[in-house]
Coordinates of C-alpha atoms in Angstrom, one line a residue:
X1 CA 26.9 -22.1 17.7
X2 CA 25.2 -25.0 18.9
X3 CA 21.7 -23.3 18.2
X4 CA 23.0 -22.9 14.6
X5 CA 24.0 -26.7 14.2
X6 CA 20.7 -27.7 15.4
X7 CA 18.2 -25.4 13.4
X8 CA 17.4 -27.8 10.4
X9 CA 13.8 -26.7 9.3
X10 CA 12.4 -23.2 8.9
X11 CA 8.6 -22.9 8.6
X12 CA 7.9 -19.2 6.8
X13 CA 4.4 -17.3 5.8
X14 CA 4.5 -14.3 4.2
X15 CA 1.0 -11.6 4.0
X16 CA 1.2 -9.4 1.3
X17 CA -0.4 -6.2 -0.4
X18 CA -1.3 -6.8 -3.6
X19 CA -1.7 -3.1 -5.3
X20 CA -5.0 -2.8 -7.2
X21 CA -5.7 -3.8 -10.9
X22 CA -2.1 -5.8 -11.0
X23 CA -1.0 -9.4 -10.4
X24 CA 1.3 -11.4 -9.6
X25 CA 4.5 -10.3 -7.9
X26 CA 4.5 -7.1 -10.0
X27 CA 2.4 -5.2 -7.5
X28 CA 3.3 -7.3 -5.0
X29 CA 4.7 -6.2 -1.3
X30 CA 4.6 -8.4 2.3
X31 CA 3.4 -6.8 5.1
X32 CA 4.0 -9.5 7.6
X33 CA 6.9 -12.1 8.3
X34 CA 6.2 -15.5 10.3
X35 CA 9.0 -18.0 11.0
X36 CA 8.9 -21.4 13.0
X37 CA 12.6 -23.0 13.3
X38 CA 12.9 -26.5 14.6
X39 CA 15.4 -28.9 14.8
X40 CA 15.9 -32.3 13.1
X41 CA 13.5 -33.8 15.2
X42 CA 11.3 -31.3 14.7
X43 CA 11.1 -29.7 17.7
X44 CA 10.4 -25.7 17.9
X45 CA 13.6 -23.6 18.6
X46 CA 12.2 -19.8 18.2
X47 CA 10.0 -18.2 15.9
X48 CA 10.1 -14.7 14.6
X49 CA 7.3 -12.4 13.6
X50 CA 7.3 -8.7 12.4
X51 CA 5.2 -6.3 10.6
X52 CA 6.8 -4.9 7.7
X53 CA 5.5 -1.4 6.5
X54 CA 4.3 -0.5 2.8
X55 CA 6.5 1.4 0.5
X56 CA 4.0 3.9 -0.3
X57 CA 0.5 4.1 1.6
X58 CA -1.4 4.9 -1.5
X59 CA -0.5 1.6 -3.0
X60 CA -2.7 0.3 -0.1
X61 CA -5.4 -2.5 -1.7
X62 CA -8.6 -2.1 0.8
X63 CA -8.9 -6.0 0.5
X64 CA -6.0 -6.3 2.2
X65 CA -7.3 -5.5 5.3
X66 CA -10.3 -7.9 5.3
X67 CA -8.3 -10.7 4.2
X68 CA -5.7 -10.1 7.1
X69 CA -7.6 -8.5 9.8
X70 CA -4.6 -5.5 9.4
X71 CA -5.8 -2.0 8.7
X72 CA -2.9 0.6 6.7
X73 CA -2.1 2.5 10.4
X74 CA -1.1 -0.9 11.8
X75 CA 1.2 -1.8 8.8
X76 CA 2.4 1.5 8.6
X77 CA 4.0 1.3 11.9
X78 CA 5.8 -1.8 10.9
X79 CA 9.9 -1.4 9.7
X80 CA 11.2 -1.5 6.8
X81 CA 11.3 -4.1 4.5
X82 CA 15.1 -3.8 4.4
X83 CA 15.2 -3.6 8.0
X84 CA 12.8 -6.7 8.3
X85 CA 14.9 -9.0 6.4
X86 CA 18.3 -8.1 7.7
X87 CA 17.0 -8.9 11.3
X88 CA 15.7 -12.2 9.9
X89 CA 18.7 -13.2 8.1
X90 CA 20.5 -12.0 11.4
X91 CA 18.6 -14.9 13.2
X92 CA 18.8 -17.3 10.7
X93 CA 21.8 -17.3 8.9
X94 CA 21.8 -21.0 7.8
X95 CA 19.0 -23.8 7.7
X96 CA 18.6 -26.9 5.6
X97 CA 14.7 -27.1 4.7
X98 CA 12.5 -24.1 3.7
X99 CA 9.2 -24.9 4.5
X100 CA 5.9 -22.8 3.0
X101 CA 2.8 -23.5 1.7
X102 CA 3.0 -22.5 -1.9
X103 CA 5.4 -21.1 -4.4
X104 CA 3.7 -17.9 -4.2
X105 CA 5.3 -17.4 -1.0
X106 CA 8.3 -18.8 -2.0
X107 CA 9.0 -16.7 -5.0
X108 CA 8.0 -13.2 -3.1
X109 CA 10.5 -14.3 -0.3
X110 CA 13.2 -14.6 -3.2
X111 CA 12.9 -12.0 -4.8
X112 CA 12.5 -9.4 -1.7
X113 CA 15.4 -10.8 -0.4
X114 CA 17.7 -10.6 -3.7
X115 CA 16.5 -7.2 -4.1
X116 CA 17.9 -6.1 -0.6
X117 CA 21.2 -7.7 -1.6
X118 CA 20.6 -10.1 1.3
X119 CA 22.4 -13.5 1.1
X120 CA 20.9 -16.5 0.8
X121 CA 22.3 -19.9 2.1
X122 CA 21.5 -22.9 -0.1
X123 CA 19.0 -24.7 0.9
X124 CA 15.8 -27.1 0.2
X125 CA 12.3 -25.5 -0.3
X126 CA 9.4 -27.6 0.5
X127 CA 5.7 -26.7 -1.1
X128 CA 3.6 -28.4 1.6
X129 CA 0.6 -27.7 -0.5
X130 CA 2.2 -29.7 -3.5
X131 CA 3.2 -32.3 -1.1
X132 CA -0.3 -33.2 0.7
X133 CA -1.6 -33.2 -3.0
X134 CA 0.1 -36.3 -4.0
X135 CA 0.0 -38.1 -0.9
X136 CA -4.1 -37.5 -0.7
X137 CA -4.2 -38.1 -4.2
X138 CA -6.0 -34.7 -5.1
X139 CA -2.9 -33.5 -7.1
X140 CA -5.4 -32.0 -9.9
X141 CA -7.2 -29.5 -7.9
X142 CA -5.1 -28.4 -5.3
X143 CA -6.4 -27.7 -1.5
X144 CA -6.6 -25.2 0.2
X145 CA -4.9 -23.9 3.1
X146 CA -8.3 -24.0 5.8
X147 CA -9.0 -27.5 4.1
X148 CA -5.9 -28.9 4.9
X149 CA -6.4 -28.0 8.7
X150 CA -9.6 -29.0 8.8
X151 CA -8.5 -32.4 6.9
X152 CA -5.5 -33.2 9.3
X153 CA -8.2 -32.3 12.4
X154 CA -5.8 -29.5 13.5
X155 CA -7.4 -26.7 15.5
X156 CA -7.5 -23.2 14.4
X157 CA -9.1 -20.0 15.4
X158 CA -10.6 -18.7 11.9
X159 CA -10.2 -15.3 12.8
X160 CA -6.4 -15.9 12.7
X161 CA -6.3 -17.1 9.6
X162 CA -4.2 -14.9 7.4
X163 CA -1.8 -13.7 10.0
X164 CA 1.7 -14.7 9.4
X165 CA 2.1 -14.8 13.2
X166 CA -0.5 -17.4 13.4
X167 CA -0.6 -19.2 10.2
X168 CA 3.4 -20.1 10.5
X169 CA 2.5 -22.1 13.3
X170 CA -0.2 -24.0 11.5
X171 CA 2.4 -24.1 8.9
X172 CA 4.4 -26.1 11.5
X173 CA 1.7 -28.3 13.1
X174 CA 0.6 -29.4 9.8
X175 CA 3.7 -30.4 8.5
X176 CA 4.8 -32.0 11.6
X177 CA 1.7 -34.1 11.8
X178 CA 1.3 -35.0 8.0
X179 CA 5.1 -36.4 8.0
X180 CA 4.7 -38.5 11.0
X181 CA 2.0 -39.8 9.6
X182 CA 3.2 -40.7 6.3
X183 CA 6.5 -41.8 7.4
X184 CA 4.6 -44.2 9.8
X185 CA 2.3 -45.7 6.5
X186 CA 5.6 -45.9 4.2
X187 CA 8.2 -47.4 7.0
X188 CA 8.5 -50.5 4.8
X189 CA 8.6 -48.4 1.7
X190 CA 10.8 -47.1 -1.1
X191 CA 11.5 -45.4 -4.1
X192 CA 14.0 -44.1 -6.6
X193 CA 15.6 -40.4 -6.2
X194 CA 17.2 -38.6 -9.4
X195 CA 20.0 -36.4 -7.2
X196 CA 20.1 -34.0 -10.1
X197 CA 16.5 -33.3 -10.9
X198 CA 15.2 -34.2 -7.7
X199 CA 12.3 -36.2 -8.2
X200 CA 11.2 -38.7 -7.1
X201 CA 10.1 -42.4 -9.1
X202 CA 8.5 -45.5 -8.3
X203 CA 10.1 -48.5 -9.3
X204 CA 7.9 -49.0 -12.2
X205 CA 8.2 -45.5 -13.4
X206 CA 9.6 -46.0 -17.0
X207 CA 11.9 -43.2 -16.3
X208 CA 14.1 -45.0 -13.7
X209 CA 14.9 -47.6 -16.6
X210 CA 16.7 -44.6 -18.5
X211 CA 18.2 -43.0 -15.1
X212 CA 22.2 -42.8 -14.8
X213 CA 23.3 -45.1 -12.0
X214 CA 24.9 -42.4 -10.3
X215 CA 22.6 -40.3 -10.4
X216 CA 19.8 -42.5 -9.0
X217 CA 20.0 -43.6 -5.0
X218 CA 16.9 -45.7 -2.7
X219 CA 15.1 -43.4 -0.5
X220 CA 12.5 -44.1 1.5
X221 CA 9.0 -42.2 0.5
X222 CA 8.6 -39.9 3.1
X223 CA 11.5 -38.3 1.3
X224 CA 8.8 -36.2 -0.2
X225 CA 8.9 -34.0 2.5
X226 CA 12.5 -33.3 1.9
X227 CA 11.7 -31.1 -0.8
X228 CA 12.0 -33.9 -3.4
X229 CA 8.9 -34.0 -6.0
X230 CA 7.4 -36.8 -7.6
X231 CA 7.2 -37.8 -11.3
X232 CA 4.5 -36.1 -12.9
X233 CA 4.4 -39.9 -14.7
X234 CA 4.0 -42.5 -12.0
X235 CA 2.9 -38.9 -9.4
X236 CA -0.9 -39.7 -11.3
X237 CA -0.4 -43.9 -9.3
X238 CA -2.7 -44.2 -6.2
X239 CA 0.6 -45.6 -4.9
X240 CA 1.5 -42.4 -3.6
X241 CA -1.9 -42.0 -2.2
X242 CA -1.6 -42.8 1.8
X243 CA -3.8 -40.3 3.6
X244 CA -7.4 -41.0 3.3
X245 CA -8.6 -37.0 3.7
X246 CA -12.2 -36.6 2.4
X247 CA -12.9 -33.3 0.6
X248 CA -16.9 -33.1 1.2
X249 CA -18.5 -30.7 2.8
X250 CA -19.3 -32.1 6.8
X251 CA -22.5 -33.2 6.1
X252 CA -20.9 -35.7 3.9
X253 CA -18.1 -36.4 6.1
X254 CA -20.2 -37.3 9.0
X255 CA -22.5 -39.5 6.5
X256 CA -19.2 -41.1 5.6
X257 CA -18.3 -41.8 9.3
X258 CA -21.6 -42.9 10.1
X259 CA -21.2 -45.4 7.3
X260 CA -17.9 -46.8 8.5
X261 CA -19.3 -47.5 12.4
X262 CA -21.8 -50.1 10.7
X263 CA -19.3 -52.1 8.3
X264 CA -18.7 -55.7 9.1
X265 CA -15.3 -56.2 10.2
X266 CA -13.6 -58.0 6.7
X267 CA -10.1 -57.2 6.2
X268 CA -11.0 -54.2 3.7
X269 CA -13.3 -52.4 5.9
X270 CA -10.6 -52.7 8.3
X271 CA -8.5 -50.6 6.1
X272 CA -10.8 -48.1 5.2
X273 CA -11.3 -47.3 8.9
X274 CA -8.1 -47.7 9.9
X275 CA -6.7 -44.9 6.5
X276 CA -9.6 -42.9 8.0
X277 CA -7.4 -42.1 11.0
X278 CA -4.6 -42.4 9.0
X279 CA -3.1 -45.1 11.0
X280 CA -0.8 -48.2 9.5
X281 CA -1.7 -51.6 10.7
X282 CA -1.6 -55.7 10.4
X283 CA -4.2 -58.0 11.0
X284 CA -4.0 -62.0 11.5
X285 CA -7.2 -64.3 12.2
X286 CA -9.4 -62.1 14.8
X287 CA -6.7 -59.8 15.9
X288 CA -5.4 -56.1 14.4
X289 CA -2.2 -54.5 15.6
X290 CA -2.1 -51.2 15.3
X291 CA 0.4 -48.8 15.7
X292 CA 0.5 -44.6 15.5
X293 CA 3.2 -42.2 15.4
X294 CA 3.8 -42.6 19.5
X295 CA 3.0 -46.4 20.4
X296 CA 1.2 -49.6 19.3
X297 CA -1.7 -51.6 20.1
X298 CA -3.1 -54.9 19.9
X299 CA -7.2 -55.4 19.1
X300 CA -8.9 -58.6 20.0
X301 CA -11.7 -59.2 17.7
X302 CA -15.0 -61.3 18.2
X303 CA -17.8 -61.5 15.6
X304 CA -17.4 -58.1 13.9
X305 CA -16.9 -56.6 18.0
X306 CA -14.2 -55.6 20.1
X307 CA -13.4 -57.7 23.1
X308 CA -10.0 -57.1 24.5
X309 CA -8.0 -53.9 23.8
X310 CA -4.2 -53.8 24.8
X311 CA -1.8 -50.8 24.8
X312 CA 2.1 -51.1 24.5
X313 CA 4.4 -50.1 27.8
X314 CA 6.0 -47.0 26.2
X315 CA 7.9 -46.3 29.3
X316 CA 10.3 -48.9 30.0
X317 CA 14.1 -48.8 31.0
X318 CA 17.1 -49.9 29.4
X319 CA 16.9 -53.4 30.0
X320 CA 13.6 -54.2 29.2
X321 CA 14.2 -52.3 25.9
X322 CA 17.6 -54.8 25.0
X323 CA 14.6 -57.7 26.2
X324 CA 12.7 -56.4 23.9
X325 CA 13.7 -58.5 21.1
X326 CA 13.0 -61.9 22.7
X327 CA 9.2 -60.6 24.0
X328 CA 6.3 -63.0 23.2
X329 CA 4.2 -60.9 20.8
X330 CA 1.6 -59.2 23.8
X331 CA 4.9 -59.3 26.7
X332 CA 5.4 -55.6 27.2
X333 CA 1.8 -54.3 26.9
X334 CA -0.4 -54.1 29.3
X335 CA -4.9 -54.1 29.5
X336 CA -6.7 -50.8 28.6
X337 CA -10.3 -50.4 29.4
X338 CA -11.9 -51.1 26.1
X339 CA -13.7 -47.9 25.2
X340 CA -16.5 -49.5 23.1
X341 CA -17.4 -52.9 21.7
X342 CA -17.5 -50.9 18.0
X343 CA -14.2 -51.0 15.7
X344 CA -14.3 -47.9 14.5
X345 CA -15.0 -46.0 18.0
X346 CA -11.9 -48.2 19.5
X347 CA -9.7 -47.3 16.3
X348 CA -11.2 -43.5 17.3
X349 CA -9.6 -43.9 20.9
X350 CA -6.5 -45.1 19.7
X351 CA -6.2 -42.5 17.5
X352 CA -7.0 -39.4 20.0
X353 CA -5.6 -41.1 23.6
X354 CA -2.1 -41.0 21.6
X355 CA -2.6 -37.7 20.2
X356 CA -3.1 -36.7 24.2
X357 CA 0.0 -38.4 25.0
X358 CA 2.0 -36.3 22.5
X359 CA 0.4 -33.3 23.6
X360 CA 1.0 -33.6 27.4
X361 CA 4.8 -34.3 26.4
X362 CA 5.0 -30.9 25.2
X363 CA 4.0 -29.5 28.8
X364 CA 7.0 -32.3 30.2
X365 CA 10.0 -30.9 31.8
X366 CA 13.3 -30.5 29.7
X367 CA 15.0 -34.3 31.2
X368 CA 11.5 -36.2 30.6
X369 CA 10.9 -34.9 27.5
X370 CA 14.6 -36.0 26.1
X371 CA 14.2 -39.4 28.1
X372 CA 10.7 -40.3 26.2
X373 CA 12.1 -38.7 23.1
X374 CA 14.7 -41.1 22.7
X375 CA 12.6 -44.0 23.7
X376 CA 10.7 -43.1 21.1
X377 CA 13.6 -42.5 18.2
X378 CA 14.5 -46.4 19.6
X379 CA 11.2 -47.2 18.8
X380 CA 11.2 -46.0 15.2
X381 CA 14.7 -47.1 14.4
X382 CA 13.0 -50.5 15.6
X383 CA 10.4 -50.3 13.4
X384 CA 12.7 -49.0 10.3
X385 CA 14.5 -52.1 11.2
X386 CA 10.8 -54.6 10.4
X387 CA 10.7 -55.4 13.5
X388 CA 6.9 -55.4 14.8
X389 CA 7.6 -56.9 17.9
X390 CA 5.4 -59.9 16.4
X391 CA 8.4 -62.0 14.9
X392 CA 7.2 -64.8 17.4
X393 CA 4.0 -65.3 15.7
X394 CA 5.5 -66.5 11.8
X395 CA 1.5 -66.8 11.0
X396 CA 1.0 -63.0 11.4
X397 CA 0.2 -61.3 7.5
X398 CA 1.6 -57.9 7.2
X399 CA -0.7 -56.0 5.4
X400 CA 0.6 -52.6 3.8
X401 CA -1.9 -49.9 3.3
X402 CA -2.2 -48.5 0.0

């Protein structure tokens, strides 16, 4: 019961047959099941994976196998379909948020499990692809699965790609990563939510002039990932745009990055280097705060150089937190080595010595990783609140990205 109240999120892939010279889901039949549930932190429960075996063996499309690595005798040992998705629904009987990566998934996963008779709880669907389209402002020619990995710096084994066992939790990581993000950018931000269509509006979207008052609500605009969509009116606004991903090939991407290292420090090259890591920050006279999805930082700037590079005390007790309030703007941080003299190399650090930390939580016993886990929900709820732990300095500029 208490697994049940906690699963919130369910990350699903689905591989399929497609049977030659058809398209679409006429013709259509899975052959592999992948599921990731978390909770409403985020945080994996179980996953699930199964082969499920073909109808009829002739149907078999030869493609299928080099596109998932899955020759007809392995599928054919799989279960039935029937079988499959009775054992799934056995595991996951109820579950807030559907997450896949495109409709075509989505709409197969319906309609195989309609035609078993197998009840469906409501529930949200999110279409990550559809989602990471508006928010990197590539919404006309939609990106691919491989892209978006590459784009979000997640590793993957290419070989794996296209096997629901594997790509679910790709599914997962790149969700996971691409909402903290966002929802780090867009604290201070809002928008307008039509509760019966479900979309979402800036506030200068003529359509929330015309909206019922209650039917319209303030949400904040990571809400996107709550299987909300945007207007296809104000969607086309760079305002939604807050991950700088670049699409080029890497020859251009490492041009690009080669590019940024030499900029003079003014307050816009700041920001493009700082949206190249995707990280939200403030600057006033020669300093930059900074602050990622785990901690914040404070970067002491001389003459287009770095000179003094200080990292937040993440680990503090109870009473320090309660002080927290009251701190002068660098009280609770302490001196990192400064990596390099160079901006962009330091913003680089930043970026990846975080990354580290969250990684090495995983690996943390059950007790530490609760004990850091609320730390950091305090931390976020602190920030929700606009508080920057730089209230003391009434000169600072906030400066939003975007």
């Amino acid at each position: 019961m208490r697994e049940k109240e906690q699963l919130e999120y369910l990350f699903l892939d689905l591989e399929w047959n497609q049977v030659p010279e058809t398209t679409g889901l006429v013709g259509r039949e899975a052959i592999q099941i992948g599921v990731v549930a978390a909770n409403t932190e985020i945080q994996k429960i179980k996953t699930f994976s199964k082969a499920i075996r073909l109808s009829d063996p002739n149907l078999f499309n030869e493609k299928t196998e080099i596109v998932t690595h899955t020759p007809i005798t392995n599928i054919m040992q799989g279960k039935e379909e029937n079988v499959v998705l009775t054992e799934f629904a056995k595991h996951f009987p109820e579950y807030h948020f559907l997450v896949v990566w495109n409709r075509e998934t989505y709409d197969l996963f319906l309609r195989d499990m309609r035609k078993n008779g197998i009840l469906i709880k409501r529930h949200k669907p999110v279409f990550l692809q559809e989602v990471l389209s508006v928010i990197t402002g590539n919404e006309n020619d939609p990106i691919g699965f491989e892209k978006a990995l590459t784009c979000a710096g997640i590793k993957y084994t290419r070989n794996y790609l296209h096997y629901a066992k594997h790509d679910v939790n790709y599914l997962y990581q790149l969700y996971y990563q691409c909402f903290q993000q966002y929802n780090s950018v867009t604290a201070e931000e809002k928008c307008f939510a039509n509760e019966t269509t479900r979309k979402l509006h800036t506030e200068n979207c003529r359509y929330v002039k015309d909206m019922a008052v209650e039917r319209k609500s303030i949400v904040p605009k990571s809400t996107i990932f709550k299987g909300y969509t945007v207007c296809k009116c104000c969607g086309k606004s760079q305002s939604w745009k807050q991950l700088e991903w670049e699409f080029g090939n890497k020859e251009q991407n490492k041009k690009y990055r080669d590019d940024l290292k030499q900029l003079p420090l003014t307050e816009t090259n700041i920001e493009k280097i700082c949206k190249w890591f995707q990280l939200s920050y403030s600057i006033t006279s020669d300093i930059v705060f900074v602050r990622t999805a785990f901690s914040r930082w404070i970067v002491y700037l001389q003459k287009d150089k770095v000179k003094k590079l200080l990292h937040e005390n993440y680990r503090i007790c109870k009473s320090q937190y309660l002080k927290k309030q009251k701190m002068k703007c660098i009280e609770g941080y302490h001196k990192q080595k400064l990596p390099s003299e160079n901006f962009f190399e330091v913003i680089q650090y930043i970026k990846y010595h975080d990354a580290g930390n969250v990684k090495r939580m995983s690996k943390k016993s059950r007790l530490e990783k609760l004990l850091e886990m609320v730390d950091m929900e305090l931390k976020m709820k602190n920030t929700g609140e606009k508080d920057y732990g730089y209230d003391n300095m009434p000169e600072l500029r906030r400066t939003n990205i975007g």
